[in-house]
CSV table of C-alpha atoms and ligand atoms in Angstrom, one decimal:
chain,number,residue,atom,x,y,z
A,1,MET,CA,45.4,56.2,21.9
A,2,THR,CA,43.3,54.8,24.9
A,3,LEU,CA,41.7,51.4,24.5
A,4,ALA,CA,39.2,51.7,27.3
A,5,ASN,CA,36.0,53.8,27.6
A,6,THR,CA,35.4,56.5,30.2
A,7,SER,CA,32.1,58.0,31.2
A,8,ARG,CA,32.7,60.8,28.7
A,9,ARG,CA,34.5,59.0,25.8
A,10,TYR,CA,34.5,55.8,23.7
A,11,GLY,CA,37.9,54.1,23.8
A,12,SER,CA,39.6,53.0,20.6
A,13,LEU,CA,38.6,49.4,21.0
A,14,SER,CA,34.9,50.2,21.2
A,15,LYS,CA,35.3,52.4,18.2
A,16,PHE,CA,37.1,49.7,16.3
A,17,PHE,CA,34.3,47.2,17.1
A,18,HIS,CA,31.6,49.7,16.3
A,19,TRP,CA,32.9,50.6,12.8
A,20,SER,CA,34.1,47.2,11.7
A,21,ILE,CA,30.7,45.7,12.7
A,22,ALA,CA,28.9,48.6,11.0
A,23,LEU,CA,30.8,47.9,7.8
A,24,GLY,CA,30.0,44.2,8.1
A,25,ILE,CA,26.3,44.7,8.7
A,26,LEU,CA,25.9,47.3,6.0
A,27,THR,CA,27.5,44.8,3.6
A,28,LEU,CA,25.5,41.8,4.9
A,29,ILE,CA,22.0,43.3,4.5
A,30,PRO,CA,22.2,44.2,0.8
A,31,LEU,CA,24.1,40.9,0.1
A,32,GLY,CA,21.3,38.9,1.9
A,33,ILE,CA,18.5,40.8,0.0
A,34,ILE,CA,20.3,40.5,-3.4
A,35,ALA,CA,21.0,36.8,-2.9
A,36,THR,CA,17.5,36.0,-1.8
A,37,ASP,CA,15.9,37.9,-4.7
A,38,MET,CA,18.3,36.5,-7.3
A,39,ALA,CA,16.7,34.1,-9.8
A,40,ALA,CA,17.8,30.5,-9.7
A,41,ASP,CA,16.2,29.1,-12.8
A,42,THR,CA,19.3,28.1,-14.6
A,43,SER,CA,22.3,26.3,-13.3
A,44,ALA,CA,24.6,29.3,-13.9
A,45,GLN,CA,22.2,31.5,-11.9
A,46,LEU,CA,22.0,28.9,-9.1
A,47,ALA,CA,25.8,28.7,-8.9
A,48,ARG,CA,26.0,32.6,-8.6
A,49,LYS,CA,23.3,32.6,-6.0
A,50,ALA,CA,25.0,29.9,-4.0
A,51,THR,CA,28.3,31.8,-4.1
A,52,LEU,CA,26.6,35.0,-2.8
A,53,PHE,CA,25.0,33.1,0.0
A,54,SER,CA,28.3,31.4,0.9
A,55,ILE,CA,29.9,34.9,1.2
A,56,HIS,CA,26.8,36.1,3.2
A,57,LYS,CA,27.0,33.1,5.6
A,58,THR,CA,30.7,33.1,6.2
A,59,LEU,CA,30.9,36.9,6.6
A,60,GLY,CA,27.8,36.7,8.9
A,61,ILE,CA,29.6,34.2,11.2
A,62,ALA,CA,32.8,36.3,11.2
A,63,ILE,CA,30.7,39.4,12.2
A,64,PHE,CA,29.1,37.2,14.9
A,65,ALA,CA,32.5,36.4,16.4
A,66,ILE,CA,33.4,40.1,16.4
A,67,ALA,CA,30.0,40.9,17.9
A,68,VAL,CA,30.5,38.4,20.8
A,69,ALA,CA,33.9,40.0,21.5
A,70,ARG,CA,32.4,43.4,21.3
A,71,ILE,CA,29.6,42.5,23.8
A,72,LEU,CA,32.0,41.0,26.3
A,73,TRP,CA,34.2,44.1,26.0
A,74,ALA,CA,31.1,46.5,26.4
A,75,LEU,CA,30.1,44.6,29.5
A,76,SER,CA,33.4,45.3,31.1
A,77,GLN,CA,33.3,49.1,30.1
A,78,PRO,CA,31.5,52.1,31.3
A,79,LYS,CA,29.0,53.4,28.8
A,80,PRO,CA,29.7,57.1,28.0
A,81,ALA,CA,26.9,59.3,29.4
A,82,PRO,CA,24.2,60.6,27.1
A,83,LEU,CA,24.8,64.1,26.0
A,84,HIS,CA,21.3,65.3,26.7
A,85,PRO,CA,19.9,63.2,29.6
A,86,GLU,CA,17.3,65.9,30.2
A,87,ARG,CA,15.7,65.0,26.8
A,88,LYS,CA,14.2,61.9,28.4
A,89,LEU,CA,12.3,60.6,25.4
A,90,GLU,CA,15.2,61.0,23.0
A,91,THR,CA,17.6,59.3,25.4
A,92,PHE,CA,15.1,56.5,25.9
A,93,ALA,CA,14.7,56.0,22.1
A,94,ALA,CA,18.5,56.1,21.5
A,95,GLU,CA,19.3,53.6,24.2
A,96,THR,CA,16.4,51.3,23.2
A,97,VAL,CA,17.8,51.4,19.7
A,98,HIS,CA,21.3,50.4,21.0
A,99,TRP,CA,19.8,47.4,22.9
A,100,LEU,CA,17.9,46.4,19.7
A,101,LEU,CA,21.1,46.6,17.6
A,102,TYR,CA,23.0,44.5,20.2
A,103,ALA,CA,20.1,41.9,20.1
A,104,SER,CA,20.2,41.9,16.3
A,105,LEU,CA,23.9,41.3,16.3
A,106,VAL,CA,23.3,38.0,18.2
A,107,ILE,CA,19.9,36.9,16.8
A,108,MET,CA,20.6,37.6,13.1
A,109,PRO,CA,23.7,35.4,12.8
A,110,LEU,CA,22.4,32.7,15.1
A,111,SER,CA,19.1,32.4,13.4
A,112,GLY,CA,20.8,32.2,10.0
A,113,TRP,CA,23.3,29.6,11.3
A,114,VAL,CA,20.5,27.4,12.8
A,115,HIS,CA,18.5,27.8,9.6
A,116,HIS,CA,21.5,26.5,7.7
A,117,ALA,CA,22.5,23.7,10.2
A,118,ALA,CA,19.0,22.3,10.6
A,119,THR,CA,18.7,21.5,6.9
A,120,ASP,CA,20.9,20.0,4.1
A,121,GLY,CA,22.2,21.4,1.0
A,122,PHE,CA,22.7,24.6,-0.9
A,123,ALA,CA,25.4,27.2,-0.2
A,124,PRO,CA,28.0,26.0,2.3
A,125,ILE,CA,29.7,28.1,4.9
A,126,TRP,CA,33.3,28.4,4.0
A,127,LEU,CA,36.2,27.4,6.2
A,128,ILE,CA,34.2,25.9,9.0
A,129,GLY,CA,31.8,22.9,9.5
A,130,GLN,CA,28.2,23.0,8.3
A,131,ASP,CA,26.5,21.5,11.4
A,132,LEU,CA,26.0,22.9,14.9
A,133,PRO,CA,26.0,20.9,18.1
A,134,PHE,CA,22.5,20.5,19.6
A,135,VAL,CA,20.8,21.5,16.3
A,136,PRO,CA,19.1,18.5,14.8
A,137,LYS,CA,18.3,18.1,11.1
A,138,ASP,CA,14.7,19.3,11.2
A,139,GLU,CA,12.9,21.2,8.4
A,140,THR,CA,10.4,22.8,10.8
A,141,LEU,CA,13.2,24.1,13.0
A,142,SER,CA,15.1,25.3,9.9
A,143,ALA,CA,11.9,27.1,8.7
A,144,ALA,CA,11.3,28.7,12.1
A,145,ALA,CA,14.9,30.0,12.2
A,146,SER,CA,14.5,31.3,8.7
A,147,ALA,CA,11.4,33.2,9.8
A,148,VAL,CA,13.2,34.7,12.8
A,149,HIS,CA,16.0,35.8,10.4
A,150,SER,CA,13.6,37.5,8.1
A,151,ILE,CA,11.6,39.2,11.0
A,152,PHE,CA,14.8,40.5,12.5
A,153,GLU,CA,15.9,41.8,9.1
A,154,LYS,CA,13.0,44.2,9.3
A,155,VAL,CA,13.7,45.1,13.0
A,156,LEU,CA,17.4,45.6,12.2
A,157,ILE,CA,16.7,47.8,9.1
A,158,VAL,CA,14.2,50.0,11.0
A,159,THR,CA,16.5,50.4,14.0
A,160,LEU,CA,19.5,51.2,11.9
A,161,ILE,CA,17.6,53.9,10.0
A,162,LEU,CA,16.6,55.4,13.3
A,163,HIS,CA,20.2,55.0,14.7
A,164,ILE,CA,21.9,56.6,11.6
A,165,ALA,CA,19.2,59.3,11.4
A,166,GLY,CA,19.8,60.1,15.1
A,167,ALA,CA,23.5,60.3,14.7
A,168,LEU,CA,23.1,62.7,11.7
A,169,LYS,CA,20.5,64.8,13.5
A,170,HIS,CA,22.9,65.3,16.4
A,171,HIS,CA,25.8,66.2,14.0
A,172,VAL,CA,23.9,68.4,11.6
A,173,ILE,CA,21.0,69.9,13.6
A,174,ASP,CA,22.2,69.8,17.2
A,175,ARG,CA,25.8,70.3,16.2
A,176,ASP,CA,26.9,68.4,19.3
A,177,ALA,CA,29.7,65.8,19.7
A,178,THR,CA,27.6,62.6,19.6
A,179,LEU,CA,29.0,61.5,16.2
A,180,ARG,CA,32.5,62.9,16.8
A,181,ARG,CA,32.7,60.9,20.1
A,182,MET,CA,32.3,57.7,18.0
A,183,LEU,CA,34.8,58.8,15.3
A,184,PRO,CA,38.6,58.4,15.6
A,185,GLY,CA,40.0,61.2,17.8
A,186,ARG,CA,39.9,62.1,21.5
A,187,THR,CA,36.5,63.8,21.7
A,188,GLU,CA,35.1,63.8,25.2
A,189,ALA,CA,31.5,64.9,25.9
A,190,GLY,CA,28.5,64.3,28.1
A,191,THR,CA,28.0,64.7,31.8
A,192,PRO,CA,27.3,61.6,33.9
A,193,ALA,CA,23.8,62.1,35.3
A,194,PRO,CA,21.2,59.7,36.6
A,195,HIS,CA,18.8,58.5,34.0
A,196,ALA,CA,16.6,55.5,33.5
A,197,VAL,CA,18.8,52.6,32.3
A,198,LEU,CA,16.3,49.7,32.7
A,199,ALA,CA,13.5,51.3,30.7
A,200,PRO,CA,15.3,51.2,27.4
A,201,PHE,CA,16.1,47.5,27.9
A,202,GLY,CA,12.4,46.8,28.6
A,203,GLY,CA,11.5,48.8,25.5
A,204,ALA,CA,13.8,46.7,23.4
A,205,VAL,CA,12.4,43.4,24.9
A,206,ALA,CA,8.8,44.7,24.1
A,207,VAL,CA,9.8,45.5,20.5
A,208,ILE,CA,11.4,42.1,20.0
A,209,ALA,CA,8.3,40.3,21.4
A,210,LEU,CA,6.0,42.3,19.2
A,211,ALA,CA,8.0,41.7,16.1
A,212,LEU,CA,8.2,38.0,16.7
A,213,GLY,CA,4.5,37.9,17.5
A,214,ILE,CA,3.5,39.7,14.4
A,215,GLY,CA,6.0,37.9,12.2
A,216,PHE,CA,4.9,34.4,13.2
A,217,ALA,CA,1.2,35.3,13.2
A,218,THR,CA,1.3,36.7,9.6
A,219,GLY,CA,4.2,34.7,8.2
A,220,ALA,CA,4.3,31.8,5.8
A,221,PRO,CA,3.7,28.2,7.0
A,222,LEU,CA,6.8,26.7,8.6
A,223,THR,CA,7.3,23.6,6.5
A,224,GLU,CA,7.7,23.5,2.8
A,225,THR,CA,7.9,19.9,1.7
A,226,GLY,CA,6.8,18.0,-1.3
A,227,ALA,CA,3.9,16.7,0.7
A,228,SER,CA,1.5,19.3,-0.8
A,229,ALA,CA,2.0,17.9,-4.4
A,230,PRO,CA,-1.1,16.4,-6.0
A,231,GLN,CA,-1.3,12.7,-5.2
A,232,LEU,CA,-0.9,10.2,-8.1
A,233,ALA,CA,-4.0,8.2,-9.0
A,234,GLN,CA,-4.2,4.7,-7.5
A,235,VAL,CA,-3.3,1.8,-9.8
A,236,GLN,CA,-4.3,-1.9,-9.9
A,237,SER,CA,-1.6,-4.4,-9.6
A,238,ASP,CA,-1.1,-8.1,-8.9
A,239,TRP,CA,1.2,-7.1,-6.1
A,240,GLU,CA,-0.1,-4.1,-4.0
A,241,LYS,CA,2.4,-1.7,-2.5
A,242,GLN,CA,2.1,-1.5,1.2
A,243,ASP,CA,5.2,0.5,2.0
A,244,GLY,CA,8.3,1.7,0.2
A,245,GLN,CA,10.9,4.3,-0.3
A,246,ILE,CA,12.7,5.9,-3.2
A,247,ALA,CA,15.5,7.8,-1.5
A,248,LEU,CA,18.2,9.7,-3.4
A,249,THR,CA,21.6,11.2,-2.4
A,250,ILE,CA,23.5,13.8,-4.4
A,251,ARG,CA,26.7,15.6,-3.6
A,252,GLN,CA,26.4,19.4,-3.7
A,253,PHE,CA,29.5,21.5,-3.1
A,254,GLY,CA,31.2,18.4,-1.9
A,255,LYS,CA,28.6,17.5,0.7
A,256,GLU,CA,26.0,14.8,0.6
A,257,VAL,CA,22.4,15.9,0.4
A,258,SER,CA,19.7,13.2,0.8
A,259,GLY,CA,16.0,13.3,0.2
A,260,GLN,CA,13.1,11.1,-1.0
A,261,PHE,CA,9.9,11.0,-3.1
A,262,SER,CA,6.9,10.6,-0.9
A,263,ASP,CA,4.5,9.6,-3.6
A,264,PHE,CA,5.0,6.8,-6.2
A,265,THR,CA,2.8,3.9,-7.5
A,266,THR,CA,3.9,0.4,-8.6
A,267,GLU,CA,2.2,-1.9,-11.0
A,268,ILE,CA,3.8,-5.4,-10.7
A,269,SER,CA,3.1,-8.8,-12.1
A,270,TYR,CA,5.4,-11.5,-11.0
A,271,GLU,CA,5.4,-15.3,-10.8
A,272,ASP,CA,8.6,-16.8,-9.5
A,273,THR,CA,10.1,-20.0,-10.8
A,274,PRO,CA,13.7,-21.2,-10.3
A,275,GLU,CA,14.8,-21.4,-13.9
A,276,PRO,CA,16.3,-18.2,-15.7
A,277,GLY,CA,13.9,-16.2,-17.8
A,278,THR,CA,11.3,-13.4,-17.7
A,279,LYS,CA,9.2,-13.6,-14.5
A,280,GLY,CA,7.0,-10.5,-14.8
A,281,THR,CA,6.9,-6.8,-15.4
A,282,VAL,CA,7.1,-3.7,-13.3
A,283,ARG,CA,6.0,-0.1,-13.9
A,284,VAL,CA,6.9,2.5,-11.3
A,285,THR,CA,5.4,6.0,-11.6
A,286,VAL,CA,7.0,8.7,-9.4
A,287,SER,CA,5.5,12.1,-8.6
A,288,ILE,CA,8.4,14.5,-9.1
A,289,PRO,CA,6.9,17.3,-7.0
A,290,SER,CA,6.7,15.0,-4.1
A,291,LEU,CA,10.4,15.1,-3.7
A,292,THR,CA,11.9,16.7,-0.5
A,293,LEU,CA,15.6,17.4,-0.8
A,294,GLY,CA,16.8,19.5,2.1
A,295,SER,CA,17.0,23.2,1.3
A,296,VAL,CA,17.3,22.5,-2.4
A,297,THR,CA,13.8,21.1,-2.9
A,298,ASP,CA,12.6,24.2,-4.8
A,299,GLN,CA,15.7,24.5,-7.0
A,300,ALA,CA,15.5,20.8,-7.9
A,301,MET,CA,12.0,21.4,-9.4
A,302,GLY,CA,13.3,24.3,-11.6
A,303,PRO,CA,13.4,24.2,-15.4
A,304,ASP,CA,17.1,23.3,-15.6
A,305,PHE,CA,16.7,20.4,-13.2
A,306,PHE,CA,13.6,18.2,-12.9
A,307,ASP,CA,11.4,20.8,-14.6
A,308,ALA,CA,8.5,19.5,-12.5
A,309,GLU,CA,5.9,21.8,-14.1
A,310,THR,CA,6.4,20.3,-17.6
A,311,HIS,CA,7.3,16.8,-16.5
A,312,PRO,CA,5.6,16.0,-13.3
A,313,THR,CA,6.2,12.3,-13.3
A,314,ALA,CA,9.1,9.9,-13.9
A,315,VAL,CA,8.4,6.4,-15.1
A,316,PHE,CA,10.4,3.2,-14.9
A,317,ASP,CA,9.1,0.4,-17.2
A,318,ALA,CA,10.9,-3.0,-17.0
A,319,ASP,CA,10.7,-6.7,-17.3
A,320,ILE,CA,11.7,-8.7,-14.3
A,321,LEU,CA,14.3,-11.3,-15.2
A,322,ARG,CA,15.8,-14.1,-13.3
A,323,THR,CA,19.5,-14.6,-14.3
A,324,ASP,CA,22.3,-16.7,-13.0
A,325,ASP,CA,23.3,-13.6,-10.9
A,326,GLY,CA,19.9,-13.1,-9.4
A,327,LEU,CA,16.9,-10.9,-10.2
A,328,ILE,CA,17.1,-7.9,-12.5
A,329,ALA,CA,14.5,-5.3,-13.5
A,330,GLU,CA,15.6,-4.5,-17.1
A,331,GLY,CA,13.9,-1.7,-19.0
A,332,SER,CA,13.9,2.1,-19.3
A,333,LEU,CA,13.7,5.1,-17.0
A,334,MET,CA,12.0,8.2,-18.3
A,335,ILE,CA,12.8,11.5,-16.5
A,336,ARG,CA,11.9,14.8,-18.1
A,337,ASP,CA,11.7,13.8,-21.8
A,338,GLN,CA,14.8,11.5,-21.7
A,339,SER,CA,14.3,7.7,-21.8
A,340,VAL,CA,17.4,5.8,-20.7
A,341,PRO,CA,17.9,2.0,-20.7
A,342,LEU,CA,18.3,0.8,-17.1
A,343,SER,CA,19.2,-2.5,-15.4
A,344,LEU,CA,18.3,-2.7,-11.7
A,345,PRO,CA,19.6,-5.7,-9.8
A,346,PHE,CA,17.6,-6.3,-6.6
A,347,ASP,CA,17.1,-8.6,-3.7
A,348,LEU,CA,13.7,-10.2,-3.1
A,349,THR,CA,12.3,-12.2,-0.3
A,350,ILE,CA,8.8,-13.6,-0.3
A,351,GLU,CA,7.2,-14.8,2.9
A,352,GLY,CA,3.6,-16.1,2.4
A,353,GLU,CA,1.8,-13.4,0.4
A,354,THR,CA,4.3,-10.6,1.3
A,355,ALA,CA,7.2,-9.7,-0.9
A,356,ARG,CA,10.1,-7.4,0.2
A,357,MET,CA,12.6,-5.9,-2.3
A,358,THR,CA,15.6,-3.7,-1.9
A,359,GLY,CA,18.0,-2.3,-4.5
A,360,GLN,CA,20.6,0.3,-5.1
A,361,LEU,CA,21.5,2.1,-8.2
A,362,THR,CA,23.7,5.0,-9.3
A,363,LEU,CA,22.6,7.2,-12.2
A,364,ASP,CA,24.3,10.0,-14.0
A,365,ARG,CA,22.0,13.0,-13.9
A,366,ARG,CA,23.3,14.3,-17.2
A,367,ASP,CA,21.8,11.3,-19.0
A,368,PHE,CA,18.5,12.9,-18.3
A,369,GLY,CA,19.5,16.5,-19.0
A,370,ILE,CA,19.2,17.4,-15.3
A,371,GLY,CA,21.4,20.4,-14.4
A,372,SER,CA,23.0,20.1,-17.9
A,373,GLN,CA,24.5,23.6,-17.6
A,374,MET,CA,26.0,22.7,-14.2
A,375,ASP,CA,28.8,20.5,-15.4
A,376,ASP,CA,31.3,21.0,-12.6
A,377,PRO,CA,30.9,18.0,-10.2
A,378,GLY,CA,32.4,20.1,-7.4
A,379,GLN,CA,29.2,22.2,-7.5
A,380,LEU,CA,26.8,19.4,-8.2
A,381,GLY,CA,28.0,15.8,-8.4
A,382,HIS,CA,27.1,13.8,-11.6
A,383,ASP,CA,26.2,10.7,-9.7
A,384,VAL,CA,22.8,10.3,-8.1
A,385,GLN,CA,22.6,7.4,-5.7
A,386,LEU,CA,19.2,5.7,-5.4
A,387,ASP,CA,18.1,3.6,-2.5
A,388,LEU,CA,15.0,1.6,-3.2
A,389,SER,CA,12.8,-0.5,-1.0
A,390,LEU,CA,9.3,-1.9,-1.4
A,391,THR,CA,6.9,-4.1,0.5
A,392,ALA,CA,4.0,-5.5,-1.5
A,393,THR,CA,1.3,-8.1,-0.9
A,394,ARG,CA,-0.2,-10.4,-3.4
A,395,ALA,CA,-3.6,-9.0,-4.4
A,396,ALA,CA,-6.6,-11.2,-3.8
A,397,LYS,CA,-7.6,-12.9,-7.1
A,398,GLN,CA,-11.2,-11.5,-7.2
A,399,ASP,CA,-9.7,-7.9,-7.2
A,400,LEU,CA,-7.9,-8.4,-10.5
A,401,GLY,CA,-9.3,-7.2,-13.7
A,402,ALA,CA,-12.2,-5.4,-12.0
B,1,LIG,C1,26.8,54.6,9.2
B,1,LIG,C2,26.3,53.9,10.2
B,1,LIG,C3,26.4,54.3,11.7
B,1,LIG,C4,26.6,55.5,12.3
B,1,LIG,C5,26.7,56.9,11.7
B,1,LIG,C6,26.6,55.2,13.7
B,1,LIG,C7,26.8,56.2,14.7
B,1,LIG,C8,26.9,55.9,16.1
B,1,LIG,C9,27.1,56.9,17.1
B,1,LIG,C10,27.4,58.4,16.8
B,1,LIG,C11,27.1,56.3,18.3
B,1,LIG,C12,27.3,56.9,19.6
B,1,LIG,C13,26.0,57.1,20.3
B,1,LIG,C14,26.1,57.6,21.7
B,1,LIG,O1,27.2,57.9,22.2
B,1,LIG,O2,25.0,57.8,22.3
B,1,LIG,C15,26.8,54.9,18.0
B,1,LIG,C16,26.7,53.9,19.0
B,1,LIG,C17,26.3,52.6,18.8
B,1,LIG,N1,26.1,52.1,17.5
B,1,LIG,FE1,26.3,53.0,15.7
B,1,LIG,N2,26.4,53.9,14.0
B,1,LIG,C18,26.3,53.3,12.7
B,1,LIG,C19,26.1,52.0,12.5
B,1,LIG,C20,25.9,51.0,13.5
B,1,LIG,C21,25.6,49.6,13.2
B,1,LIG,C22,25.5,49.0,11.8
B,1,LIG,C23,25.4,49.1,14.4
B,1,LIG,C24,25.1,47.6,14.7
B,1,LIG,C25,24.3,46.9,14.2
B,1,LIG,C26,25.6,50.1,15.4
B,1,LIG,C27,25.5,49.9,16.8
B,1,LIG,C28,25.7,50.8,17.8
B,1,LIG,C29,25.6,50.5,19.2
B,1,LIG,C30,25.2,49.2,19.8
B,1,LIG,C31,26.0,51.7,19.8
B,1,LIG,C32,26.0,52.0,21.3
B,1,LIG,C33,27.4,52.2,21.7
B,1,LIG,C34,28.1,50.9,22.1
B,1,LIG,O3,27.8,50.4,23.2
B,1,LIG,O4,29.0,50.6,21.4
B,1,LIG,N3,25.9,51.3,14.8
B,1,LIG,N4,26.6,54.7,16.7
B,2,LIG,C1,24.6,39.8,11.3
B,2,LIG,C2,24.5,38.9,10.5
B,2,LIG,C3,23.5,38.8,9.4
B,2,LIG,C4,22.7,39.7,8.8
B,2,LIG,C5,22.6,41.2,9.1
B,2,LIG,C6,21.9,39.0,7.8
B,2,LIG,C7,21.0,39.6,7.0
B,2,LIG,C8,20.2,39.0,6.0
B,2,LIG,C9,19.3,39.6,5.2
B,2,LIG,C10,19.0,41.1,5.1
B,2,LIG,C11,18.7,38.6,4.4
B,2,LIG,C12,17.7,38.8,3.3
B,2,LIG,C13,16.4,38.3,3.8
B,2,LIG,C14,15.2,38.6,2.9
B,2,LIG,O1,15.3,39.5,2.0
B,2,LIG,O2,14.2,37.8,3.0
B,2,LIG,C15,19.3,37.4,4.8
B,2,LIG,C16,19.0,36.2,4.2
B,2,LIG,C17,19.6,35.0,4.6
B,2,LIG,N1,20.7,34.8,5.5
B,2,LIG,FE1,21.5,36.3,6.6
B,2,LIG,N2,22.3,37.7,7.8
B,2,LIG,C18,23.3,37.5,8.7
B,2,LIG,C19,23.9,36.3,9.0
B,2,LIG,C20,23.6,35.1,8.4
B,2,LIG,C21,24.3,33.9,8.8
B,2,LIG,C22,25.5,33.7,9.8
B,2,LIG,C23,23.7,32.9,8.0
B,2,LIG,C24,24.0,31.4,7.9
B,2,LIG,C25,25.1,30.8,8.4
B,2,LIG,C26,22.7,33.5,7.2
B,2,LIG,C27,21.9,32.9,6.3
B,2,LIG,C28,20.9,33.5,5.5
B,2,LIG,C29,20.1,32.7,4.6
B,2,LIG,C30,20.1,31.2,4.4
B,2,LIG,C31,19.2,33.7,4.1
B,2,LIG,C32,18.2,33.4,3.0
B,2,LIG,C33,16.8,33.7,3.6
B,2,LIG,C34,16.3,32.5,4.4
B,2,LIG,O3,16.2,31.4,3.8
B,2,LIG,O4,16.0,32.8,5.6
B,2,LIG,N3,22.7,34.9,7.5
B,2,LIG,N4,20.2,37.6,5.7
């Protein structure tokens, strides 16, 4: 068995690389399509979808590693000569397809990996870390990489069909040694003869540029955040919200995923005096579809989770109490159709007419029926950590009661 290529034969290492990668690619494509099309309405479906994606990603990176080794090996080897260099168009097409297949072997896994690393959440890659050096967490970058992945899926499928059809045509119609030369054995064939080598490379570059151009021109917008949700109606309040944040952190497959609600309103009445007792009331209304939560934003809206279509808002209604331990908002939080008693201790500073509050809270998502079928905390943690902050200014008296 000879490892190296000659100008008339593929060596055993080239053949090993070719067929192991072929097997990997022909597994990854259906796996990616099935996992993408799989419903994720219930927690059980979501867990199945995540497992398929984890297999897809981990196998994709393994194939990438083999592809890099294959490319380095191919660069050091002679490429066996075409069997029919006189058929110029056919040779050009076959070699353009080879370049496109090599390009896909780099672009597909890299775009998938960047898509994964630039966002948070959903199916983890097994055995190795989730982040990539030099790839920032950026939803636009993640969406662009996802678009490249999906454009190259089409390029790869079309070139593979041409590639396999070409190999079969040589075997069945031409009855030549093209396919046998790639199969195990010692088949030698082809006569080294001068033929255009740069033109197929140029052809492949042109196809890649065209595919990216068409893909980006006709594709979906590159960001999918909760910002497009309908805005909540403005409310009147003694204290008017100027700025604030409702951030949440969950653990998914053992890794933290953070996000926030971009739209919420506050109705606050509050008069501070030093002695313990009730000092006012607060009502916070949160737009559920305004949540952005890494790559799991869409899943979080589903019927088994927030069920945003049926329950588009969450409401926290509370009295503000001064106790010996400090300020507490004591009331109830309604998410979906579950109302749960809640005490939120918070810090407050008032300077002039401006009040600033901060508070932290840990909730159990199961109290609200969120992901009730996803009981395993290894898949989705039960605890949801909330980080709250608000800056509000005292409304001018004449505005009140208008
Ligand atoms: C059932 C599937 C496949 C068949 C029957 C097949 C067949 C062949 C044959 C017969 C050759 C030799 C062509 C020649 O000498 O001119 C070849 C080369 C090649 N094939 Fe495939 N192939 C398959 C799948 C794939 C896949 C999935 C990829 C990668 C994505 C791939 C990438 C290549 C490349 C890049 C070459 C050029 C030779 C090299 O430099 O290694 N093939 N294939
Ligand atoms: C050669 C390697 C790979 C191939 C051939 C491949 C192929 C595919 C295919 C065919 C799809 C379905 C796309 C659709 O129907 O819209 C897909 C989706 C996907 N793949 Fe890959 N993939 C590869 C590597 C990777 C890697 C390494 C990752 C991540 C580490 C990854 C992450 C994804 C993700 C997240 C999707 C879902 C669609 C999206 O959001 O873009 N893939 N892949």
